[in-house]
Coordinates of C-alpha atoms and ligand atoms in Angstrom, one line a residue:
Chain A
M611 CA 34.8 0.2 24.0
T612 CA 35.1 3.6 25.4
P613 CA 32.5 5.8 26.3
A614 CA 33.5 8.2 23.5
E615 CA 33.7 4.8 20.9
I616 CA 30.1 4.1 22.1
R617 CA 29.0 7.4 21.4
V618 CA 30.5 7.2 17.7
E619 CA 29.2 4.0 17.2
I620 CA 25.6 5.3 18.0
L621 CA 25.9 8.2 15.9
D622 CA 26.7 5.7 13.0
I623 CA 23.3 3.8 14.4
L624 CA 21.0 6.7 14.4
D625 CA 22.7 8.0 10.7
D626 CA 21.7 4.8 9.7
I627 CA 18.1 4.7 10.6
S628 CA 17.7 8.5 9.4
P629 CA 20.3 9.6 7.2
D630 CA 18.5 13.6 6.4
E631 CA 18.6 13.7 10.0
D632 CA 21.5 16.9 11.1
L633 CA 23.6 14.8 14.2
D634 CA 26.1 17.4 14.3
N635 CA 24.5 19.5 16.6
L636 CA 23.2 16.8 18.4
K637 CA 23.0 17.9 22.3
D638 CA 24.2 15.0 24.5
D639 CA 21.8 15.7 27.2
V640 CA 18.5 16.5 25.8
A641 CA 16.4 13.9 25.2
F642 CA 16.5 12.5 21.3
R643 CA 12.7 12.7 21.1
E644 CA 13.6 16.5 21.8
Q645 CA 15.9 17.0 18.8
L646 CA 15.2 14.5 16.4
E647 CA 12.1 13.2 14.5
L648 CA 12.5 9.6 15.4
D649 CA 9.5 7.6 16.5
S650 CA 9.1 4.1 18.5
M651 CA 9.5 2.3 15.5
D652 CA 13.4 4.2 15.4
F653 CA 13.4 3.7 18.9
L654 CA 13.3 -0.2 18.3
D655 CA 15.4 0.0 15.6
I656 CA 18.3 1.3 18.1
V657 CA 18.0 -1.8 20.2
M658 CA 18.0 -4.1 17.2
E659 CA 20.7 -2.4 15.2
L660 CA 22.9 -3.1 18.8
R661 CA 21.9 -6.6 18.8
K662 CA 22.7 -6.7 14.9
R663 CA 26.4 -5.1 15.2
H664 CA 27.5 -6.4 18.7
R665 CA 25.0 -9.2 19.9
V666 CA 24.4 -6.6 23.0
Q667 CA 20.8 -7.4 24.3
I668 CA 18.6 -4.5 26.2
P669 CA 15.5 -5.7 27.8
E670 CA 12.3 -3.8 27.4
E671 CA 11.9 -2.2 30.7
D672 CA 15.5 -0.9 30.1
Y673 CA 14.4 1.2 26.9
G674 CA 13.6 4.1 29.2
H675 CA 17.7 4.3 29.3
L676 CA 18.1 4.8 25.8
A677 CA 16.2 8.5 26.0
S678 CA 19.5 10.8 25.5
M679 CA 22.7 10.4 24.0
A680 CA 24.2 10.6 28.0
S681 CA 21.9 8.1 29.5
T682 CA 22.7 5.9 26.3
V683 CA 26.4 5.9 26.5
S684 CA 26.7 5.6 30.3
Y685 CA 23.5 2.9 30.2
L686 CA 25.6 1.2 27.4
E687 CA 29.2 1.1 28.9
P688 CA 29.2 -1.6 31.3
K689 CA 27.6 -3.7 28.4
M690 CA 30.0 -2.8 25.8
V691 CA 33.5 -2.6 28.1
D692 CA 34.8 -5.8 26.5
I693 CA 33.9 -5.0 22.8
V694 CA 36.7 -4.5 20.9
K695 CA 35.8 -1.5 18.2
S696 CA 36.6 -2.8 14.7
Chain B
M1142 CA 15.6 -30.1 4.7
S1143 CA 16.2 -26.1 4.7
K1144 CA 14.8 -24.4 7.9
Y1145 CA 14.2 -20.8 8.3
D1146 CA 13.7 -18.4 10.7
T1147 CA 10.7 -17.1 8.8
I1148 CA 8.7 -18.0 5.5
I1149 CA 7.0 -15.2 3.8
I1150 CA 4.1 -16.2 1.5
G1151 CA 4.1 -13.9 -1.0
A1152 CA 6.1 -11.7 -3.4
G1153 CA 4.0 -8.3 -3.2
M1154 CA 4.8 -5.0 -1.7
S1155 CA 3.9 -6.3 1.5
G1156 CA 5.8 -10.0 1.6
L1157 CA 9.1 -8.2 0.0
A1158 CA 9.1 -5.5 2.8
A1159 CA 8.7 -7.9 5.3
G1160 CA 11.6 -9.9 4.0
I1161 CA 13.8 -6.7 4.0
R1162 CA 13.5 -6.0 7.6
L1163 CA 14.0 -9.7 8.4
A1164 CA 16.8 -10.2 6.1
H1165 CA 18.4 -6.8 7.3
F1166 CA 18.2 -8.3 10.8
D1167 CA 20.1 -11.3 9.9
Q1168 CA 17.1 -13.7 10.0
R1169 CA 17.3 -17.0 7.0
V1170 CA 13.9 -15.7 5.3
C1171 CA 12.4 -16.7 2.0
I1172 CA 10.0 -15.4 0.3
L1173 CA 8.0 -18.0 -1.7
E1174 CA 5.6 -16.8 -5.0
K1175 CA 3.5 -18.7 -6.6
H1176 CA 3.4 -16.8 -9.8
Y1177 CA 6.3 -16.5 -12.3
T1178 CA 7.1 -12.8 -11.0
I1179 CA 6.9 -10.5 -8.3
G1180 CA 4.5 -7.8 -7.2
G1181 CA 1.0 -9.4 -6.4
L1182 CA -1.8 -7.1 -7.3
N1183 CA 1.0 -4.3 -8.3
S1184 CA 2.9 -6.2 -10.8
F1185 CA 3.9 -5.3 -14.5
Y1186 CA 3.8 -6.8 -17.9
R1187 CA 5.1 -6.3 -21.4
M1188 CA 2.5 -6.4 -24.7
G1189 CA 3.2 -5.7 -28.6
G1190 CA 6.3 -3.6 -27.3
R1191 CA 4.9 -1.6 -24.2
D1192 CA 5.4 -1.6 -20.8
Y1193 CA 2.1 -1.6 -19.1
D1194 CA 1.6 -1.6 -14.8
V1195 CA -0.9 -3.9 -13.3
G1196 CA -2.2 -1.1 -11.1
L1197 CA -0.2 1.4 -10.4
H1198 CA -2.5 4.9 -10.8
A1199 CA -1.1 7.1 -8.3
M1200 CA 0.8 6.1 -5.4
T1201 CA -0.7 7.6 -2.5
N1202 CA 1.2 9.4 0.5
Y1203 CA 3.2 11.7 -1.3
A1204 CA 5.9 13.6 0.5
V1205 CA 9.6 14.8 -0.5
K1206 CA 12.7 14.7 1.5
G1207 CA 12.7 16.8 4.7
S1208 CA 9.3 17.2 4.9
D1209 CA 6.8 14.9 7.1
K1210 CA 9.4 12.9 8.7
R1211 CA 6.1 11.1 10.5
G1212 CA 4.1 10.2 7.2
P1213 CA 4.2 6.5 6.2
L1214 CA 6.8 7.2 3.1
A1215 CA 9.4 8.7 5.5
K1216 CA 8.5 5.8 8.0
L1217 CA 9.1 3.0 5.4
I1218 CA 12.0 4.6 3.7
R1219 CA 13.6 4.9 7.0
Q1220 CA 12.5 1.5 8.1
L1221 CA 13.9 -0.3 4.6
R1222 CA 16.8 1.9 4.7
F1223 CA 16.0 3.5 1.6
R1224 CA 17.5 6.5 0.2
W1225 CA 14.7 9.4 -0.9
E1226 CA 16.1 8.9 -4.3
D1227 CA 14.8 5.4 -4.4
F1228 CA 11.3 6.5 -4.0
K1229 CA 11.6 9.5 -6.0
L1230 CA 8.0 10.3 -6.9
A1231 CA 6.9 12.8 -9.4
E1232 CA 4.0 15.1 -8.1
Q1233 CA 0.5 14.8 -9.6
V1234 CA -0.9 17.9 -12.0
G1235 CA -4.3 17.6 -10.1
S1236 CA -7.0 15.4 -9.6
S1237 CA -10.9 16.2 -9.9
I1238 CA -14.1 14.6 -8.1
R1239 CA -16.8 14.8 -10.6
F1240 CA -20.4 14.0 -10.0
P1241 CA -23.3 15.7 -12.5
D1242 CA -23.1 19.6 -12.2
V1243 CA -20.5 19.9 -9.3
S1244 CA -16.6 19.2 -9.6
L1245 CA -14.0 19.6 -6.9
D1246 CA -10.0 19.8 -8.0
F1247 CA -7.7 18.6 -5.3
N1248 CA -3.8 18.3 -5.8
N1249 CA -1.3 17.9 -2.6
D1250 CA -2.1 20.7 -1.0
I1251 CA -5.4 20.6 1.5
A1252 CA -5.7 24.4 0.7
M1253 CA -6.8 23.8 -3.2
L1254 CA -9.8 21.4 -1.9
E1255 CA -10.7 23.8 1.0
A1256 CA -11.2 26.3 -1.5
E1257 CA -13.5 24.0 -3.6
I1258 CA -15.7 23.8 -1.1
A1259 CA -15.8 26.7 0.1
R1260 CA -16.8 28.0 -3.6
D1261 CA -19.2 24.9 -4.5
F1262 CA -20.5 24.4 -0.8
P1263 CA -19.8 27.7 1.2
S1264 CA -22.1 25.9 4.0
Q1265 CA -20.1 23.4 4.8
I1266 CA -16.5 24.6 5.1
D1267 CA -16.9 25.1 8.7
G1268 CA -18.3 21.6 9.0
F1269 CA -15.2 20.2 6.3
Q1270 CA -12.5 22.0 8.7
S1271 CA -13.8 20.5 11.6
L1272 CA -13.8 17.1 9.9
C1273 CA -10.5 17.5 9.4
G1274 CA -9.7 18.3 13.1
A1275 CA -10.8 14.8 13.9
L1276 CA -9.6 13.0 12.0
L1277 CA -7.6 10.0 13.8
D1278 CA -3.9 10.1 14.0
Y1279 CA -1.7 7.9 12.3
S1280 CA -0.5 6.6 15.6
D1281 CA -4.0 5.3 16.6
M1282 CA -4.0 3.2 13.8
D1283 CA -3.8 -0.4 15.3
G1284 CA -7.9 -0.7 15.9
G1285 CA -7.3 0.5 19.3
A1286 CA -9.1 4.1 18.7
P1287 CA -12.6 3.8 20.1
D1288 CA -13.9 5.7 16.9
F1289 CA -12.0 3.1 14.8
M1290 CA -15.2 1.0 13.9
R1291 CA -17.4 3.5 13.3
S1292 CA -19.4 4.1 10.2
A1293 CA -17.5 6.8 8.2
R1294 CA -20.6 8.2 7.1
E1295 CA -22.3 8.6 10.8
V1296 CA -19.3 10.7 11.9
M1297 CA -19.2 12.4 9.0
A1298 CA -22.5 13.7 8.6
R1299 CA -22.1 15.0 12.5
H1300 CA -19.8 17.7 10.5
I1301 CA -21.0 17.8 6.9
S1302 CA -24.9 18.5 6.5
E1303 CA -24.9 18.3 2.6
P1304 CA -25.2 15.1 1.3
L1305 CA -24.2 15.2 -1.5
L1306 CA -20.4 16.4 -0.3
I1307 CA -20.3 13.4 1.8
E1308 CA -21.0 11.4 -1.6
M1309 CA -17.8 13.2 -2.9
L1310 CA -15.3 13.5 -0.6
L1311 CA -15.8 9.4 0.1
C1312 CA -15.6 8.2 -3.7
P1313 CA -11.6 8.7 -4.0
L1314 CA -11.3 7.3 -1.0
M1315 CA -13.5 4.3 -1.0
W1316 CA -12.2 3.6 -4.4
Y1317 CA -8.3 4.0 -3.6
G1318 CA -8.7 1.6 -0.2
N1319 CA -12.2 0.3 0.8
A1320 CA -13.0 -3.0 1.0
R1321 CA -16.4 -2.5 3.0
E1322 CA -19.5 -2.0 0.5
N1323 CA -21.3 1.4 0.7
D1324 CA -20.0 2.6 4.2
M1325 CA -16.1 2.4 5.2
D1326 CA -14.6 1.9 9.0
Y1327 CA -14.0 5.6 9.8
G1328 CA -9.9 4.5 11.0
Q1329 CA -9.7 2.9 7.0
F1330 CA -11.4 6.6 6.1
C1331 CA -9.1 8.9 8.5
I1332 CA -5.7 6.7 6.9
M1333 CA -7.1 7.1 3.4
F1334 CA -8.3 11.0 3.7
R1335 CA -4.5 11.4 5.1
A1336 CA -3.1 9.4 2.3
C1337 CA -5.5 11.2 -0.5
Y1338 CA -6.4 14.6 0.3
L1339 CA -3.4 15.9 3.0
E1340 CA -0.4 14.1 1.4
G1341 CA -1.3 13.5 -2.1
F1342 CA -0.5 11.5 -4.8
G1343 CA 2.9 11.1 -7.0
R1344 CA 4.3 8.7 -9.1
P1345 CA 7.6 6.9 -10.0
Y1346 CA 9.0 7.7 -14.1
K1347 CA 9.6 4.3 -14.4
G1348 CA 6.2 3.2 -12.6
V1349 CA 5.5 0.2 -10.5
R1350 CA 8.8 -1.3 -11.9
M1351 CA 11.3 0.9 -9.9
I1352 CA 9.7 0.2 -6.3
L1353 CA 9.6 -3.3 -7.1
K1354 CA 12.7 -3.6 -8.1
N1355 CA 14.3 -1.4 -5.6
L1356 CA 12.6 -3.9 -3.2
V1357 CA 13.9 -7.1 -4.8
R1358 CA 17.5 -6.1 -5.1
K1359 CA 17.8 -4.8 -1.2
F1360 CA 15.7 -8.3 -0.1
R1361 CA 18.5 -10.4 -2.3
G1362 CA 21.4 -7.9 -1.4
L1363 CA 20.8 -8.5 2.3
G1364 CA 21.0 -12.5 1.5
G1365 CA 17.3 -13.0 1.3
E1366 CA 16.0 -15.9 -0.7
L1367 CA 13.3 -15.7 -3.2
K1368 CA 11.3 -18.8 -5.0
L1369 CA 9.0 -18.0 -7.9
R1370 CA 7.2 -20.5 -9.2
S1371 CA 6.7 -21.9 -5.5
G1372 CA 3.1 -21.7 -4.6
V1373 CA 2.2 -22.9 -1.1
S1374 CA -0.2 -25.8 -1.3
R1375 CA -0.5 -26.3 2.7
I1376 CA 1.0 -24.8 6.0
E1377 CA 2.0 -28.3 8.0
V1378 CA 0.5 -28.1 11.5
D1379 CA 1.8 -30.0 14.3
N1380 CA 0.9 -29.7 18.0
G1381 CA -1.1 -26.9 17.8
K1382 CA 1.6 -24.8 15.6
A1383 CA 2.9 -24.6 12.0
V1384 CA 6.1 -26.6 11.2
G1385 CA 6.7 -25.8 7.9
V1386 CA 5.3 -25.5 4.3
V1387 CA 4.9 -28.1 1.3
L1388 CA 4.6 -26.3 -1.9
D1389 CA 2.6 -27.4 -5.0
D1390 CA 5.4 -29.2 -6.5
G1391 CA 5.9 -31.3 -2.9
T1392 CA 8.8 -29.6 -1.6
E1393 CA 8.7 -29.3 2.1
L1394 CA 10.3 -26.4 4.2
Q1395 CA 10.5 -25.6 7.8
A1396 CA 10.0 -22.7 9.7
D1397 CA 9.9 -21.1 12.9
R1398 CA 7.2 -18.8 12.0
I1399 CA 5.0 -18.1 8.9
L1400 CA 4.1 -14.6 7.5
S1401 CA 2.1 -14.6 4.6
S1402 CA 0.2 -12.3 2.6
A1403 CA -2.0 -14.5 0.6
G1404 CA -5.2 -13.3 2.3
S1405 CA -7.0 -14.4 5.6
V1406 CA -9.6 -17.0 4.2
E1407 CA -6.5 -18.0 1.6
T1408 CA -3.9 -18.4 4.4
M1409 CA -6.4 -20.4 6.4
R1410 CA -7.4 -22.9 3.4
M1411 CA -3.5 -23.9 3.6
C1412 CA -3.5 -24.9 7.2
D1413 CA -3.5 -28.8 7.9
D1414 CA -5.8 -28.4 11.0
V1415 CA -8.5 -26.3 9.0
T1416 CA -10.9 -28.4 7.5
E1417 CA -13.7 -25.4 6.6
V1418 CA -12.7 -21.7 5.8
D1419 CA -15.2 -19.0 6.1
V1420 CA -15.7 -18.1 2.3
A1421 CA -18.2 -15.1 3.3
K1422 CA -15.6 -13.5 5.1
A1423 CA -13.5 -12.8 1.7
G1424 CA -13.7 -9.6 -0.1
Q1425 CA -16.4 -9.0 -3.0
L1426 CA -15.1 -5.9 -4.8
S1427 CA -13.3 -6.4 -7.7
F1428 CA -12.7 -4.2 -11.1
I1429 CA -12.0 -4.4 -14.5
E1430 CA -9.1 -2.2 -15.8
S1431 CA -9.3 -0.5 -19.6
I1432 CA -6.2 0.8 -20.9
S1433 CA -5.9 2.6 -23.8
I1434 CA -2.8 4.0 -25.6
L1435 CA -3.3 7.1 -27.6
D1436 CA -1.8 8.2 -30.6
R1437 CA -1.0 11.8 -28.4
M1438 CA -0.8 13.0 -25.1
P1439 CA -3.6 13.6 -23.0
Q1440 CA -2.8 17.5 -22.4
D1441 CA -3.0 17.9 -26.1
F1442 CA -6.5 17.5 -26.2
G1443 CA -7.4 19.2 -23.0
F1444 CA -7.2 16.7 -20.7
D1445 CA -4.8 17.7 -17.9
R1446 CA -6.2 15.6 -15.0
T1447 CA -3.9 13.0 -12.9
I1448 CA -7.0 11.0 -11.7
V1449 CA -10.7 11.8 -12.0
F1450 CA -13.0 10.2 -9.8
Y1451 CA -16.5 10.4 -11.5
N1452 CA -20.0 9.5 -10.6
D1453 CA -22.4 10.0 -12.3
S1454 CA -25.6 10.8 -10.0
E1455 CA -25.7 12.1 -6.5
N1456 CA -25.4 8.6 -4.7
F1457 CA -22.3 7.1 -4.4
H1458 CA -22.8 3.4 -5.2
W1459 CA -19.9 1.3 -3.7
E1460 CA -20.9 -1.8 -4.2
R1461 CA -20.1 -5.0 -6.2
P1462 CA -22.3 -5.1 -9.3
D1463 CA -24.8 -8.1 -8.7
T1464 CA -27.0 -8.4 -11.9
Q1465 CA -24.1 -7.4 -14.1
L1466 CA -20.4 -8.0 -15.2
C1467 CA -19.7 -4.2 -14.6
D1468 CA -21.2 -1.0 -13.0
S1469 CA -19.6 1.9 -14.8
R1470 CA -22.0 4.6 -13.1
T1471 CA -18.9 5.2 -10.8
G1472 CA -15.3 4.8 -12.3
V1473 CA -11.5 6.3 -11.8
I1474 CA -9.8 7.8 -15.0
C1475 CA -5.7 8.2 -14.6
S1476 CA -3.6 9.6 -17.0
P1477 CA 0.0 8.4 -15.9
N1478 CA 1.3 11.4 -18.4
N1479 CA -0.1 14.0 -15.9
Y1480 CA 2.5 13.8 -13.5
L1481 CA 5.3 16.6 -13.4
Y1482 CA 8.4 14.4 -14.2
D1483 CA 11.7 16.1 -13.9
A1484 CA 12.8 17.7 -17.2
D1485 CA 15.6 15.2 -17.3
E1486 CA 13.0 12.5 -17.0
G1487 CA 11.0 13.6 -19.8
E1488 CA 7.8 12.5 -21.0
L1489 CA 6.3 8.9 -21.1
P1490 CA 6.8 7.4 -24.4
D1491 CA 3.1 7.2 -25.3
G1492 CA -0.3 8.9 -24.6
V1493 CA -2.2 6.6 -21.8
I1494 CA -5.5 6.8 -20.3
R1495 CA -6.6 4.2 -17.9
I1496 CA -10.3 3.6 -16.6
T1497 CA -11.0 1.1 -13.6
T1498 CA -14.4 0.1 -12.9
L1499 CA -16.3 -1.8 -10.5
A1500 CA -16.8 -5.6 -11.7
N1501 CA -18.8 -8.8 -10.6
H1502 CA -16.0 -11.8 -10.3
D1503 CA -18.3 -14.7 -10.5
R1504 CA -20.0 -13.6 -13.7
W1505 CA -16.8 -12.7 -15.4
C1506 CA -15.7 -16.5 -13.9
E1507 CA -18.7 -18.0 -15.6
L1508 CA -18.4 -17.0 -19.1
P1509 CA -17.3 -19.2 -21.7
D1510 CA -14.1 -18.5 -23.4
E1511 CA -15.6 -17.0 -26.5
K1512 CA -18.0 -14.8 -24.7
Y1513 CA -15.3 -13.6 -22.2
A1514 CA -13.2 -12.1 -25.4
A1515 CA -16.2 -10.6 -26.6
Q1516 CA -17.3 -9.3 -23.0
K1517 CA -13.8 -7.9 -22.9
M1518 CA -14.2 -5.8 -25.6
Q1519 CA -17.9 -4.6 -25.0
Q1520 CA -17.2 -3.8 -21.5
Y1521 CA -14.1 -1.7 -22.4
D1522 CA -16.2 0.3 -24.9
E1523 CA -18.7 0.7 -21.9
A1524 CA -16.3 1.7 -19.4
V1525 CA -14.9 4.3 -21.8
E1526 CA -18.1 5.6 -23.0
S1527 CA -19.4 6.3 -19.4
S1528 CA -16.2 8.0 -18.8
V1529 CA -16.0 10.7 -21.6
R1530 CA -19.1 12.0 -20.1
F1531 CA -16.4 13.5 -17.6
M1532 CA -13.3 14.2 -19.6
P1533 CA -13.0 15.2 -23.5
D1534 CA -13.9 12.3 -25.8
F1535 CA -10.2 10.4 -26.5
R1536 CA -11.7 7.4 -28.6
R1537 CA -10.2 8.5 -32.1
Y1538 CA -6.9 8.6 -30.5
V1539 CA -6.6 5.2 -29.6
V1540 CA -4.1 3.2 -31.1
D1541 CA -4.1 0.2 -28.7
T1542 CA -6.0 -1.6 -25.5
D1543 CA -5.6 -4.0 -22.7
V1544 CA -8.4 -4.9 -20.6
F1545 CA -7.8 -6.9 -17.6
T1546 CA -10.9 -8.4 -15.3
P1547 CA -11.6 -9.6 -11.9
K1548 CA -10.9 -13.3 -13.5
T1549 CA -7.1 -12.0 -14.2
I1550 CA -6.5 -10.5 -10.7
R1551 CA -7.7 -13.8 -9.1
R1552 CA -5.7 -15.8 -11.7
F1553 CA -2.8 -14.0 -11.2
T1554 CA -3.0 -13.2 -7.5
W1555 CA -5.5 -16.2 -5.9
H1556 CA -7.2 -13.5 -4.1
D1557 CA -11.2 -15.1 -3.3
N1558 CA -13.6 -13.2 -5.8
G1559 CA -10.2 -11.1 -7.4
A1560 CA -11.0 -8.7 -4.0
V1561 CA -8.5 -6.0 -5.1
Y1562 CA -8.9 -4.9 -1.4
G1563 CA -9.3 -7.8 0.1
A1564 CA -11.6 -8.8 3.3
P1565 CA -13.7 -6.2 4.8
D1566 CA -13.1 -7.0 8.6
K1567 CA -9.2 -6.7 9.1
Q1568 CA -7.4 -8.6 11.3
L1569 CA -5.1 -5.4 12.5
D1570 CA -3.6 -6.9 14.9
G1571 CA -1.9 -10.0 12.0
T1572 CA -3.0 -12.8 14.2
T1573 CA -4.2 -16.0 13.4
H1574 CA -5.7 -19.2 15.0
L1575 CA -1.9 -20.4 15.4
P1576 CA 0.5 -18.6 17.5
N1577 CA 3.2 -18.5 14.8
V1578 CA 1.3 -18.2 11.5
F1579 CA 0.7 -14.1 10.8
L1580 CA -0.5 -12.1 8.6
C1581 CA 0.3 -8.8 6.5
G1582 CA -1.0 -6.7 3.5
T1583 CA -4.0 -6.4 2.2
D1584 CA -6.0 -8.2 5.3
Q1585 CA -4.1 -7.1 8.2
G1586 CA -5.5 -3.9 7.7
F1587 CA -3.4 -1.5 4.8
V1588 CA -3.9 -1.3 1.5
G1589 CA -2.5 0.4 -1.4
I1590 CA 1.1 0.4 -2.1
V1591 CA 2.6 2.6 0.6
G1592 CA -0.1 0.9 2.7
A1593 CA 0.7 -2.7 2.0
I1594 CA 4.9 -2.1 2.3
V1595 CA 4.1 -0.4 5.6
S1596 CA 1.7 -3.4 6.8
G1597 CA 4.7 -5.6 5.7
I1598 CA 6.8 -3.9 7.8
S1599 CA 4.6 -3.3 10.9
M1600 CA 4.0 -7.5 11.0
A1601 CA 7.7 -8.1 10.5
N1602 CA 8.7 -6.2 13.7
R1603 CA 5.6 -7.1 15.8
H1604 CA 5.7 -10.6 15.1
C1605 CA 8.8 -11.5 14.0
L1606 CA 11.6 -9.4 15.0
Q1607 CA 10.7 -8.6 18.7
A1608 CA 9.6 -12.1 19.7
Ligands
LIG628 C1 -6.5 -3.0 -11.1 C2 -5.4 -2.5 -9.9 C3 -5.2 -0.7 -9.4 C4 -4.8 -0.4 -8.2 N1 -4.2 0.6 -8.7 C5 -3.6 1.4 -7.1 C6 -2.9 2.5 -7.3 O1 -3.1 3.3 -8.0 N2 -2.3 2.8 -6.1 C7 -2.1 2.0 -4.8 O2 -1.4 2.6 -3.9 N3 -2.5 0.9 -4.9 C8 -3.2 0.2 -5.9 N4 -3.6 -1.1 -5.9 C9 -3.5 -1.9 -4.7 C10 -2.6 -2.4 -4.2 O3 -1.9 -2.6 -5.6 C11 -2.0 -3.7 -3.3 O4 -3.1 -3.0 -2.3 C12 -1.3 -3.7 -2.9 O5 0.0 -4.5 -4.2 C13 -1.3 -4.9 -2.3 O6 -0.2 -6.1 -2.0 P1 0.0 -7.0 -1.1 O7 1.1 -7.2 -0.7 O8 -0.6 -6.9 0.3 O9 -0.9 -8.2 -1.9 P2 -0.6 -8.9 -2.7 O10 0.2 -7.8 -4.0 O11 -1.7 -9.4 -3.2 O12 0.7 -10.0 -2.5 C14 0.2 -11.4 -2.2 C15 0.9 -12.0 -2.8 O13 0.9 -13.5 -2.4 C16 0.8 -14.6 -3.6 N5 0.4 -15.8 -3.2 C17 -0.8 -16.3 -3.1 N6 -1.3 -17.5 -3.0 C18 0.4 -18.1 -2.5 C19 0.2 -19.3 -2.5 N7 -0.3 -20.1 -2.3 N8 1.5 -19.3 -2.7 C20 2.5 -18.1 -2.7 N9 2.2 -17.3 -3.3 C21 0.9 -16.8 -2.9 C22 0.0 -13.9 -5.1 O14 0.7 -14.1 -5.9 C23 0.9 -12.3 -4.7 O15 2.0 -12.1 -5.5 C24 -4.3 -1.6 -7.2 C25 -4.6 -2.7 -7.3 C26 -5.1 -3.2 -8.4 C27 -5.4 -4.4 -8.9

């Protein structure tokens, strides 16, 4: 997947976890926590959905990389480069 | 032999919620339920052509779409991937706490309770507000907060000097979620204070059926297996680990882990490696529920309250009646009619008054059959007689009744003593003596419909998904 495709995939996961959230105005460089009402259970769900959908494993010590859209995409890029977007 | 990632014992609110989480994340999961239907302590039945709920008076933790996204209702909707429409709740009209000579009304806006306290207890309003400021947050509810296990009465007394107000505030909170006699853990007090006073009450038009049907449909849709009439008689233990279960009919099922909502003592008793359980740890508080179907709507004879929590003296006695079958000095009166249903839903088909009073499980179970039936009628009369001191007398409008007792609750949920809120000492981390057997629901810590669902979710996350 390209970074742009990964971004779309993350948006899809966020929409799945929290369908009432307005994601159109999400700023990539600002922490999710500052823009969306996500708690630790929701962050765990991002990790779990990535595992469920793409078999991507994210060790707990790396959860910090999922702070914002920009940091999430750059963290996932090498892990998802070989995944073909379905 | 079938092998599951997780076996869940019990298809009540907590077991179904846990099952949805696990099935959503592709586990092979099976829920085993001893009864022939789902719901546990909050199931439903049909009798004489009418639909009844076992337990639903009110769902606590009322919220609407777009309001507080961090509250328990929002959390469970997100975690279970429901839509707000799936949990559509009608808001309460308004509820009251009625003691002799004083009545405090409240609704889903705390400003109303504040105004009532300012009117009847003017010297206490500052104390009440400082108590509100001292409530633990939901995020401190894992039991780690230093005040969690403190006496709620003691903490309240630091803010409020009028003993009657303390009793009045405790009455609804103990009725809706306190397994401990006479006092309450401060953590549990904070959970219930938020659930009842800050968030408030709502009810789905179709009652608990709607909630249960949504849960079970989702679970099955995700590939989860649900086996009814499948009581677990034993948890097989090998080398200090659970390896599977044996059902009442002898069927064996294997699993990597087991999540049980049957209760703490009840689950221990199933474990092969446990020879004796400490039954004294089980809860003691159980209820009798007296349901009256009326020939008119409660509003037609001037009763517009959703819930009335009454107590007939200045002291609120929250304890099992020791010398009698029931204690109707305090009780809960509920009218499911008094919710603000949408115009397209209309009114419920019948006027209904439900009364809950305290009862002694052992005494009910000792009664021979014919006495049991007679006592059900007599105790119904006593509960109603007690309640009409706090609401208009409705006895001449009654067209049908149903009563259930601690014996009924025990018979259909297998909880020791028919205890509705389980053991007083909770196992907040959900662990047991076995490394792969965990508790969820009532004895883990959260009670009520919303509480049990949240418990199932958080125990599934913590012990079955993160591992
Ligand atoms: C009269 C009454 C009124 C209530 N009113 C309200 C209310 O108005 N609002 C509210 O929010 N809550 C109310 N409650 C409380 C609420 O119903 C419970 O807190 C909640 O349903 C508990 O869910 P649970 O999953 O923890 O436990 P349970 O519902 O007890 O689930 C446990 C399940 O395990 C099953 N089981 C037990 N042993 C075995 C075994 N060996 N093998 C297989 N299965 C087994 C049981 O049959 C049961 O289905 C009320 C309860 C009662 C009884």
